[in-house]
Amino acid sequence: MTIANGKNDAPIATRTGGKAKGIVVCWFLGLGSLVSWNSMLTIGDYYYTLFPKYHPSRVLTLVYQPFALGTMAILAYKEAKINTRKRNIAGYILFTASTLMLMVVDLATSGRGGIGPFVGICAVVAAFGIADAHVQGGMVGDMAFMCPEFMQSFFAGLAASGALTSGLRLITKAAFDKSKNGPRKGVMLFLGISTFAEFLCVLLYAYLFPKLPIVKYYRSKAASEGSKTVSADLAAAGIQTPADNQAADVVKSPERLSNKQLLFQNIDYALDLYLIYVLTLSIFPGFLYENTGKHQLGTWYPLVLIAMYNLLDLISRYLPLVPWLKLESRKGLMIAILSRFLLVPAFYFTAKYGDKGWMIFLVSFLGLTNGYLTVCVLTTAPRGYKGPEANALGNLLVLWLLGGIFSGVSLDWLWLIGKKNAF
């Protein structure tokens, strides 16, 4: 397949070939985009044992987000000139190395607490934030001009990382809880598996994904529409694109909307993502670890709550695949997202007066609405745009999503401020 003079002569069979494989690969790439961070959240019970005075769940989340948001802002501004292949591979490699470093820090300190090891863990978490901005923005921008099923599968993989890490954490806790240094052994095994998953994503993105026929087709189409971010991935797949200095017989790249124009046209979608994650991260995970009281489940209680959130978040991301269940109305999405804020008083009164059954129900509903609404917004917004515009819009939407996460994490501290009197 060769692009010349802005034309793409790929037959229909080539355009759709490998779609099923692409969906599976996107799922694994989504898994790798959050498995490291979800590993941090899921072993929160271990870090609360080592660092009981430092509020690890809240502090680590607050460390993570500025690095993710700041890096994403830079990358979104420069996205049209960034080599997407190098960006995504660098992100997955950084995830792999950082997850491995968590194990190194624990081994080097022999599992001791104290300010030194905690600062080391915070440094690793900052690297997670930088990697997240590289991968999530790069992948969403890349898939924004491909078929919606790729985007849905990628975000299902993001949710699956939470569900799988929660399930694996419950298994390792049960297996090692009664043995000597059991919690630490479980955490080390857990992190080792997460490191391997990240390394697998490096291989999948670098060698398998760019060679799928359907991916070649969409990237070739984007290149013909003026996108320069896909050139390295096309070259890796053996596809030639016109060089910038080939002038005479090459059609001039069509004009594209600026980032400012794209944002103004899609400001409601950007606000949708911001508000979804402001609410979710103001509750999850800090509130679940520190504001739900003591129950018969003991140290298992926050793990069960997080597992239920992750499970329902995963299930809900498949609901938009059913056409009559997918919400595409811009007004309908905004109404649904604003209605979620009723969960704030619901969580407050349930933590104060309710039992664990009601709390599990609320956490499940939080996860259900989070995943469903996220996929509805991100599969609807890029529709109708050219490749370079869809890529830019994908990056902008991820920027607002991360902005919502940062705001939510900051607001989460309000629960802690009122904990002494309210709970």
Tab-separated table of N, CA, C and O in Angstrom, residues 60 68 85 120 155 161 186 284 292 349 375 398 410:
chain	number	residue	atom	x	y	z
A	60	LEU	N	-0.293	10.007	47.069
A	60	LEU	CA	0.251	9.466	45.828
A	60	LEU	C	-0.599	9.878	44.627
A	60	LEU	O	-0.074	10.172	43.548
A	68	ALA	N	0.948	14.197	35.258
A	68	ALA	CA	0.157	13.739	34.116
A	68	ALA	C	-0.468	14.920	33.387
A	68	ALA	O	-0.399	15.016	32.151
A	85	ARG	N	4.489	7.323	17.229
A	85	ARG	CA	5.089	6.017	17.511
A	85	ARG	C	6.093	6.131	18.655
A	85	ARG	O	6.042	5.363	19.624
A	120	GLY	N	10.780	8.059	47.677
A	120	GLY	CA	11.148	7.259	46.507
A	120	GLY	C	9.931	6.766	45.745
A	120	GLY	O	9.897	6.802	44.508
A	155	PHE	N	-10.676	1.742	26.019
A	155	PHE	CA	-11.169	2.189	27.322
A	155	PHE	C	-11.735	1.040	28.147
A	155	PHE	O	-11.736	1.101	29.378
A	161	SER	N	-7.927	-3.110	33.573
A	161	SER	CA	-6.719	-3.064	34.401
A	161	SER	C	-7.090	-2.945	35.871
A	161	SER	O	-6.469	-3.561	36.736
A	186	GLY	N	3.001	-10.917	48.678
A	186	GLY	CA	1.894	-10.762	47.741
A	186	GLY	C	2.070	-9.544	46.857
A	186	GLY	O	1.807	-9.585	45.653
A	284	PHE	N	-13.160	8.255	44.723
A	284	PHE	CA	-12.333	7.072	44.505
A	284	PHE	C	-10.881	7.499	44.258
A	284	PHE	O	-10.634	8.368	43.416
A	292	THR	N	-14.841	5.380	55.177
A	292	THR	CA	-15.964	4.438	55.194
A	292	THR	C	-16.090	3.702	56.520
A	292	THR	O	-16.908	2.799	56.651
A	349	PHE	N	-23.973	10.476	53.487
A	349	PHE	CA	-24.923	9.936	54.462
A	349	PHE	C	-24.787	8.422	54.614
A	349	PHE	O	-25.024	7.876	55.693
A	375	VAL	N	-17.083	6.230	27.639
A	375	VAL	CA	-17.056	5.630	26.303
A	375	VAL	C	-18.034	6.340	25.368
A	375	VAL	O	-17.723	6.589	24.197
A	398	VAL	N	-8.503	14.199	26.222
A	398	VAL	CA	-7.742	13.556	27.295
A	398	VAL	C	-7.200	14.598	28.266
A	398	VAL	O	-7.163	14.378	29.479
A	410	SER	N	-7.979	16.744	44.191
A	410	SER	CA	-7.832	17.874	45.109
A	410	SER	C	-9.053	18.012	46.008
A	410	SER	O	-8.937	18.231	47.224
